[in-house]
Amino acid sequence: MAYVESRKNLTGSACGIVGLALTFTGLAGAYWPVVIAGLYAAGALIAPPERPPAPEFPDPSSRLASLRTDFATLRDYLGGVDLPPAASGRLVELTELLEGLLAPGWVSEALATDPEGVHALARAVHQDIPESVDTYLRTRWWTRLTPGTEPPERPLEQQLSLLHREAESLAAGLREAEARRQQTHTRYLEDRGRSDRGGT
């Protein structure tokens, strides 16, 4: 069936039909089988080669949809964690920023065109934030057994601040990309206006 539907067979069959037409008009003469077979073979030879289908990969928007689901799972986990006020405030700022970046709409559409940005968000959701919080919880337990050591709140606050800075940098990059797009459109309109005036 693959050959029946192939370009070679279809092109050869079309040429063979031309051979039949020549036969019915009497132009092929007694050699009509050779003419039909020859035209079919010629058509099969000149047909473009079969092209294997290109591999299909997940659409960037589908990756973001999956990441939104994972982010909701992370929010549920964080909602059940007891953190000190300062770290909790930093975490709220971070998650609100991530939520804004992942929200469906033009922001996430712009993000979908930035594979590195999607990777950075996925790393924050899947690894960085859970690891920071879980490490704090484990270290806090050990600190209770060994008083006098550095409180684990400080490293947690520092980690959350660094993650927030990364997310802000990503948001700034998306904003700059939109600003460049706006400037490009302005230049296009200016150039078009000059071209229109020159033409008149």
mmCIF file of C-alpha atoms in Angstrom, residues 41-109:
data_model
loop_
_atom_site.group_PDB
_atom_site.id
_atom_site.type_symbol
_atom_site.label_atom_id
_atom_site.label_comp_id
_atom_site.label_asym_id
_atom_site.label_seq_id
_atom_site.Cartn_x
_atom_site.Cartn_y
_atom_site.Cartn_z
ATOM 1 C CA ALA A 41 8.619 3.733 -16.000
ATOM 2 C CA ALA A 42 9.627 7.221 -17.137
ATOM 3 C CA GLY A 43 7.058 8.796 -14.842
ATOM 4 C CA ALA A 44 8.255 6.704 -11.914
ATOM 5 C CA LEU A 45 11.854 7.758 -12.588
ATOM 6 C CA ILE A 46 11.173 11.488 -12.830
ATOM 7 C CA ALA A 47 8.933 11.566 -9.757
ATOM 8 C CA PRO A 48 10.476 13.396 -6.779
ATOM 9 C CA PRO A 49 11.854 11.069 -4.119
ATOM 10 C CA GLU A 50 9.793 10.255 -1.078
ATOM 11 C CA ARG A 51 10.474 12.545 1.865
ATOM 12 C CA PRO A 52 10.339 11.020 5.346
ATOM 13 C CA PRO A 53 8.040 12.913 7.699
ATOM 14 C CA ALA A 54 9.793 15.382 9.966
ATOM 15 C CA PRO A 55 9.792 14.443 13.663
ATOM 16 C CA GLU A 56 7.135 16.118 15.762
ATOM 17 C CA PHE A 57 8.166 17.610 19.090
ATOM 18 C CA PRO A 58 6.007 19.047 21.861
ATOM 19 C CA ASP A 59 4.781 22.554 21.176
ATOM 20 C CA PRO A 60 6.267 25.161 23.565
ATOM 21 C CA SER A 61 2.775 26.145 24.669
ATOM 22 C CA SER A 62 2.096 22.537 25.709
ATOM 23 C CA ARG A 63 5.281 22.626 27.831
ATOM 24 C CA LEU A 64 3.973 25.729 29.561
ATOM 25 C CA ALA A 65 0.598 24.092 30.154
ATOM 26 C CA SER A 66 2.355 21.171 31.842
ATOM 27 C CA LEU A 67 4.499 23.598 33.832
ATOM 28 C CA ARG A 68 1.392 25.425 35.058
ATOM 29 C CA THR A 69 0.065 22.132 36.421
ATOM 30 C CA ASP A 70 3.372 21.459 38.177
ATOM 31 C CA PHE A 71 3.387 24.993 39.567
ATOM 32 C CA ALA A 72 -0.076 24.439 41.057
ATOM 33 C CA THR A 73 1.265 21.290 42.721
ATOM 34 C CA LEU A 74 4.186 23.300 44.099
ATOM 35 C CA ARG A 75 1.811 25.971 45.441
ATOM 36 C CA ASP A 76 -0.161 23.272 47.277
ATOM 37 C CA TYR A 77 3.073 21.980 48.818
ATOM 38 C CA LEU A 78 4.204 25.440 49.876
ATOM 39 C CA GLY A 79 0.811 26.168 51.383
ATOM 40 C CA GLY A 80 1.390 23.439 53.960
ATOM 41 C CA VAL A 81 4.897 24.572 54.949
ATOM 42 C CA ASP A 82 5.575 26.683 58.028
ATOM 43 C CA LEU A 83 8.167 29.348 57.201
ATOM 44 C CA PRO A 84 9.417 32.360 59.180
ATOM 45 C CA PRO A 85 7.738 35.675 58.233
ATOM 46 C CA ALA A 86 10.674 37.153 56.296
ATOM 47 C CA ALA A 87 11.203 34.021 54.187
ATOM 48 C CA SER A 88 7.464 33.608 53.738
ATOM 49 C CA GLY A 89 7.206 37.140 52.376
ATOM 50 C CA ARG A 90 10.028 36.567 49.913
ATOM 51 C CA LEU A 91 8.444 33.309 48.832
ATOM 52 C CA VAL A 92 5.108 35.036 48.213
ATOM 53 C CA GLU A 93 6.834 37.660 46.037
ATOM 54 C CA LEU A 94 8.606 34.924 44.071
ATOM 55 C CA THR A 95 5.527 32.751 43.504
ATOM 56 C CA GLU A 96 3.428 35.766 42.481
ATOM 57 C CA LEU A 97 6.040 36.698 39.885
ATOM 58 C CA LEU A 98 6.188 33.127 38.566
ATOM 59 C CA GLU A 99 2.403 32.985 38.462
ATOM 60 C CA GLY A 100 2.354 36.163 36.376
ATOM 61 C CA LEU A 101 4.899 34.737 33.943
ATOM 62 C CA LEU A 102 2.989 31.468 33.583
ATOM 63 C CA ALA A 103 -0.495 32.987 33.328
ATOM 64 C CA PRO A 104 -2.168 32.241 29.972
ATOM 65 C CA GLY A 105 -2.039 35.226 27.660
ATOM 66 C CA TRP A 106 0.434 37.326 25.723
ATOM 67 C CA VAL A 107 3.127 37.058 28.443
ATOM 68 C CA SER A 108 3.237 33.274 28.297
ATOM 69 C CA GLU A 109 3.028 33.454 24.484
#
